[in-house]
């Protein structure tokens, strides 16, 4: 199959296929490939502490969704359907061996669920890392939290305007974005520089605004199927500790509901497991990359053992 690939000297690595920047590493063999889906408002660089380790065992694919990182902007609105179909085309054009392990973080986890529902034959196992869930935009959460979700869309819009007039790129070039420096400082230098250069571009923020607006407004498909016995790991940032008080604060109620949502995702499969990661923020793959690497290696071993006629399990909880 002929791939529409463009050589671009500005790309740090990888290739562009139909406008999407993709990095293939490792070699497919006895283990299934691993495909990574990043969250909203960032880029594939958030996987840079994880995928090189996994690529020593099998083939890995990390890519920037349309508008992010080194990918070209895609048609608007950026609905869940468009994002899922973009990944499907990329997998086909790169001739990724199927089924593979699909790993999704944050909003990327929402897309990963929809991909698995739509193309179950493609997915050998599903890993959801602090994944977004449709309950976060519905009445299951406290009203202040729901209002904050809608406010986030407006903030992305303001950030997009600040990028369009050149303010955010100017600040990013001088490393003057509060908090962001501490986050990307954990990444390899090349990945950190790429994040500074690309995350605050008008194209990236337009994609983020559109994706989140579609998520909050439920524009596009919402996954609704269970996966029966599909190997499923749900990774939650932080450990939920219930309050002893019968009167919860809004924050405590949000924490309780986030935990319940993670349990709900775990229960999508009979073999689902929930792993709570102590000391981690939302980007578990950056704060605790060893936990994600260890989980993926264990899943690879389990799938390999099953193909060989054996069996395997993985732990309920990581602290």
Coordinates of C-alpha atoms in Angstrom, one line a residue:
X1 CA 0.0 0.0 0.0
X2 CA 1.4 3.3 -1.0
X3 CA 1.5 5.8 1.9
X4 CA 1.1 9.6 1.3
X5 CA 4.2 10.6 3.3
X6 CA 5.9 13.9 3.2
X7 CA 9.5 14.5 4.3
X8 CA 9.6 17.7 6.4
X9 CA 13.0 18.8 7.8
X10 CA 11.2 20.7 10.6
X11 CA 9.9 17.4 12.1
X12 CA 12.0 16.2 15.0
X13 CA 11.3 12.6 14.1
X14 CA 8.8 10.4 12.4
X15 CA 6.8 11.2 9.2
X16 CA 3.7 13.0 8.0
X17 CA 0.9 10.9 6.6
X18 CA -2.1 12.7 5.2
X19 CA -1.2 15.7 7.4
X20 CA -0.7 13.7 10.7
X21 CA 2.7 13.6 12.3
X22 CA 3.4 10.0 13.4
X23 CA 6.4 8.3 15.0
X24 CA 6.8 4.6 14.6
X25 CA 9.4 3.0 16.9
X26 CA 10.4 -0.6 17.6
X27 CA 9.6 -3.7 15.6
X28 CA 6.4 -5.8 15.6
X29 CA 7.1 -9.4 16.6
X30 CA 5.8 -11.8 19.2
X31 CA 4.1 -9.0 21.1
X32 CA 1.2 -6.9 19.8
X33 CA 2.0 -3.2 18.9
X34 CA 1.0 -0.4 21.3
X35 CA -0.8 2.7 20.0
X36 CA -0.8 5.8 22.1
X37 CA -3.5 8.6 22.1
X38 CA -2.7 11.8 23.8
X39 CA -5.1 14.1 25.7
X40 CA -6.6 17.5 24.8
X41 CA -4.4 20.6 24.6
X42 CA -1.0 18.8 24.5
X43 CA 0.8 16.6 21.9
X44 CA 2.3 13.1 21.5
X45 CA 5.4 14.4 23.3
X46 CA 3.7 13.5 26.6
X47 CA 4.4 9.9 25.8
X48 CA 8.2 10.4 25.4
X49 CA 9.0 8.9 28.8
X50 CA 7.0 5.8 28.1
X51 CA 7.0 4.7 24.4
X52 CA 10.8 4.3 24.0
X53 CA 10.9 1.7 26.8
X54 CA 8.0 -0.2 25.2
X55 CA 9.6 0.1 21.7
X56 CA 12.4 -2.1 23.0
X57 CA 9.8 -5.0 23.1
X58 CA 7.4 -4.2 20.3
X59 CA 6.3 -1.7 17.7
X60 CA 4.8 1.5 19.1
X61 CA 2.9 4.4 17.4
X62 CA 2.6 7.8 18.8
X63 CA 1.1 10.6 16.8
X64 CA -0.3 14.1 17.0
X65 CA -4.0 14.5 16.3
X66 CA -5.0 17.1 13.7
X67 CA -3.9 20.6 14.7
X68 CA -1.6 19.4 17.5
X69 CA 2.2 19.2 17.6
X70 CA 3.6 18.8 14.1
X71 CA 0.3 17.7 12.5
X72 CA -1.6 19.9 10.1
X73 CA -5.0 21.3 11.2
X74 CA -8.0 19.2 10.4
X75 CA -11.6 20.1 9.4
X76 CA -13.7 21.6 12.2
X77 CA -15.5 20.8 14.4
X78 CA -13.1 18.2 15.9
X79 CA -15.8 15.7 16.9
X80 CA -15.0 12.3 18.5
X81 CA -16.0 10.7 15.2
X82 CA -13.4 12.6 13.2
X83 CA -10.7 11.9 15.7
X84 CA -11.5 8.2 15.8
X85 CA -11.6 7.9 12.0
X86 CA -8.3 9.8 11.7
X87 CA -6.6 7.2 13.9
X88 CA -8.2 4.4 12.0
X89 CA -6.9 5.7 8.7
X90 CA -3.5 6.2 10.1
X91 CA -3.4 2.7 11.5
X92 CA -4.4 1.4 8.1
X93 CA -1.9 3.5 6.1
X94 CA 1.0 2.5 8.4
X95 CA -0.2 -1.1 8.2
X96 CA 0.0 -1.5 12.0
X97 CA -0.5 -5.2 12.9
X98 CA -3.8 -5.8 14.6
X99 CA -5.0 -6.3 17.2
X100 CA -2.9 -3.9 19.2
X101 CA -2.9 -2.4 22.7
X102 CA -4.6 1.0 22.7
X103 CA -3.6 3.5 25.3
X104 CA -5.6 6.7 25.8
X105 CA -5.0 9.6 28.2
X106 CA -7.6 12.1 29.3
X107 CA -9.8 13.0 26.4
X108 CA -7.8 10.6 24.4
X109 CA -9.1 7.9 26.6
X110 CA -12.7 8.9 25.6
X111 CA -11.6 8.6 22.0
X112 CA -9.9 5.2 22.7
X113 CA -13.1 3.8 24.2
X114 CA -15.1 4.9 21.1
X115 CA -12.4 3.4 18.8
X116 CA -12.6 0.1 20.7
X117 CA -16.4 0.1 20.4
X118 CA -16.3 0.9 16.7
X119 CA -13.4 -1.4 15.8
X120 CA -13.2 -4.2 18.4
X121 CA -11.2 -6.4 16.0
X122 CA -8.4 -3.9 16.2
X123 CA -7.9 -3.8 19.9
X124 CA -6.2 -6.6 22.0
X125 CA -6.3 -4.6 25.2
X126 CA -7.4 -1.1 26.3
X127 CA -5.6 1.2 28.8
X128 CA -7.4 4.3 30.0
X129 CA -5.2 6.8 31.9
X130 CA -7.1 9.3 33.9
X131 CA -9.6 9.2 31.0
X132 CA -12.4 11.6 30.4
X133 CA -15.9 10.2 30.8
X134 CA -19.3 11.5 29.6
X135 CA -20.5 11.6 33.2
X136 CA -18.2 14.7 33.6
X137 CA -20.6 16.7 31.4
X138 CA -23.8 15.3 32.9
X139 CA -25.7 15.6 36.1
X140 CA -23.6 12.9 38.0
X141 CA -21.1 15.6 39.0
X142 CA -21.7 18.6 41.3
X143 CA -23.0 21.7 39.5
X144 CA -19.8 23.8 40.1
X145 CA -17.8 21.1 38.4
X146 CA -20.1 21.0 35.4
X147 CA -19.9 24.8 35.2
X148 CA -16.1 24.6 35.2
X149 CA -16.2 22.2 32.3
X150 CA -18.2 24.7 30.2
X151 CA -15.8 27.5 31.4
X152 CA -12.9 25.5 30.1
X153 CA -14.3 25.8 26.6
X154 CA -14.3 29.6 26.9
X155 CA -10.8 29.6 28.3
X156 CA -9.5 27.6 25.3
X157 CA -11.2 30.2 23.1
X158 CA -9.5 33.0 25.0
X159 CA -6.2 31.2 24.7
X160 CA -6.7 30.6 21.0
X161 CA -7.2 34.4 20.5
X162 CA -4.1 35.2 22.6
X163 CA -2.2 32.8 20.3
X164 CA -3.7 34.3 17.1
X165 CA -2.4 37.8 18.1
X166 CA 1.0 36.3 18.9
X167 CA 0.9 36.8 22.7
X168 CA 1.1 33.2 23.8
X169 CA 3.8 32.1 21.3
X170 CA 5.8 35.2 22.4
X171 CA 5.5 34.2 26.1
X172 CA 6.2 30.5 25.3
X173 CA 9.4 31.5 23.4
X174 CA 10.6 33.1 26.6
X175 CA 9.3 30.2 28.8
X176 CA 7.0 32.5 30.7
X177 CA 3.9 30.4 31.0
X178 CA 3.2 29.8 34.7
X179 CA 3.2 26.1 35.7
X180 CA 3.9 24.8 32.3
X181 CA 7.7 24.8 32.7
X182 CA 7.5 22.6 35.8
X183 CA 5.4 20.1 33.8
X184 CA 7.6 19.8 30.7
X185 CA 10.8 19.9 32.7
X186 CA 10.1 16.2 33.5
X187 CA 10.3 15.4 29.8
X188 CA 13.4 14.8 27.7
X189 CA 14.9 18.1 26.3
X190 CA 13.7 17.5 22.7
X191 CA 10.2 16.7 23.9
X192 CA 10.2 19.7 26.2
X193 CA 11.3 22.1 23.5
X194 CA 8.7 20.7 21.1
X195 CA 5.9 21.2 23.7
X196 CA 7.0 24.8 24.3
X197 CA 7.1 25.5 20.5
X198 CA 3.8 23.8 19.6
X199 CA 1.3 23.7 22.4
X200 CA 0.7 27.4 22.4
X201 CA 0.2 27.8 18.7
X202 CA -3.1 29.1 17.3
X203 CA -3.6 25.7 15.5
X204 CA -3.1 23.7 18.6
X205 CA -5.4 25.8 20.7
X206 CA -8.1 25.9 18.0
X207 CA -8.0 22.1 17.9
X208 CA -8.2 21.9 21.7
X209 CA -11.1 24.4 21.8
X210 CA -13.1 22.5 19.2
X211 CA -12.4 19.1 20.7
X212 CA -13.4 20.1 24.2
X213 CA -16.4 22.0 22.9
X214 CA -17.6 18.9 21.1
X215 CA -17.0 16.8 24.2
X216 CA -18.9 19.1 26.5
X217 CA -21.7 19.6 24.0
X218 CA -21.8 15.9 23.1
X219 CA -21.3 16.8 19.5
X220 CA -20.3 13.5 17.9
X221 CA -20.6 9.9 19.1
X222 CA -20.4 8.9 22.8
X223 CA -19.2 5.4 23.5
X224 CA -21.8 3.2 25.2
X225 CA -20.8 -0.4 24.8
X226 CA -19.3 -2.9 27.2
X227 CA -16.3 -4.9 26.1
X228 CA -17.2 -8.3 27.7
X229 CA -13.8 -9.9 28.4
X230 CA -11.4 -7.4 26.8
X231 CA -8.3 -6.9 28.9
X232 CA -8.9 -3.4 30.3
X233 CA -6.8 -1.3 32.7
X234 CA -8.2 2.0 34.1
X235 CA -5.4 4.1 35.7
X236 CA -6.5 6.8 38.1
X237 CA -4.3 9.6 39.2
X238 CA -4.2 9.7 43.0
X239 CA -5.8 7.4 45.6
X240 CA -9.4 8.1 46.6
X241 CA -9.7 8.3 50.4
X242 CA -13.4 8.6 51.4
X243 CA -14.3 11.3 53.9
X244 CA -15.6 10.2 57.3
X245 CA -17.9 13.2 57.4
X246 CA -21.5 12.9 56.1
X247 CA -21.2 16.5 54.9
X248 CA -18.8 16.6 51.9
X249 CA -17.3 19.7 50.4
X250 CA -17.6 20.2 46.7
X251 CA -14.0 19.1 46.2
X252 CA -14.7 15.9 48.2
X253 CA -17.8 15.2 46.2
X254 CA -15.9 15.7 43.0
X255 CA -13.2 13.3 44.1
X256 CA -15.8 10.7 45.1
X257 CA -17.6 11.1 41.7
X258 CA -14.3 10.8 39.8
X259 CA -13.5 7.6 41.7
X260 CA -17.0 6.2 40.9
X261 CA -16.5 7.1 37.2
X262 CA -13.2 5.3 37.2
X263 CA -14.9 2.2 38.7
X264 CA -17.7 2.5 36.0
X265 CA -15.0 2.4 33.3
X266 CA -13.3 -0.5 34.9
X267 CA -16.6 -2.4 35.0
X268 CA -16.9 -2.0 31.2
X269 CA -15.1 -5.4 31.0
X270 CA -15.4 -8.5 33.1
X271 CA -11.6 -8.5 33.3
X272 CA -11.3 -4.8 34.0
X273 CA -8.9 -3.6 36.7
X274 CA -8.5 -0.2 38.4
X275 CA -5.1 1.1 39.3
X276 CA -4.8 4.1 41.6
X277 CA -1.4 5.8 41.4
X278 CA -0.4 7.7 44.5
X279 CA 1.5 10.9 44.2
X280 CA 0.6 11.5 40.5
X281 CA -1.2 14.4 38.9
X282 CA -3.4 14.1 35.8
X283 CA -0.5 13.2 33.5
X284 CA 0.4 9.9 35.0
X285 CA 2.6 9.0 32.1
X286 CA 4.8 12.1 32.9
X287 CA 4.6 12.0 36.8
X288 CA 4.9 8.2 37.2
X289 CA 6.1 6.8 33.8
X290 CA 7.4 3.7 35.5
X291 CA 3.9 2.7 36.5
X292 CA 2.6 3.0 33.0
X293 CA 5.6 1.2 31.6
X294 CA 5.2 -1.6 34.1
X295 CA 1.5 -2.0 33.4
X296 CA 2.1 -2.2 29.6
X297 CA 4.9 -4.7 29.9
X298 CA 2.6 -6.9 32.1
X299 CA -0.2 -6.6 29.5
X300 CA 2.2 -7.6 26.8
X301 CA 3.3 -10.6 28.7
X302 CA -0.4 -11.6 29.4
X303 CA -1.4 -11.3 25.8
X304 CA 1.7 -13.2 24.7
X305 CA 0.9 -16.0 27.2
X306 CA -2.7 -16.1 26.0
X307 CA -1.6 -16.5 22.4
X308 CA 0.7 -19.3 23.6
X309 CA -2.1 -21.0 25.4
X310 CA -1.2 -19.8 28.9
X311 CA -2.9 -17.2 31.2
X312 CA -2.1 -14.2 33.3
X313 CA -3.4 -11.5 35.5
X314 CA -2.3 -8.0 36.5
X315 CA -2.5 -6.2 39.9
X316 CA -5.6 -4.5 41.1
X317 CA -3.9 -1.4 42.5
X318 CA -0.6 0.5 42.2
X319 CA 0.4 2.9 44.9

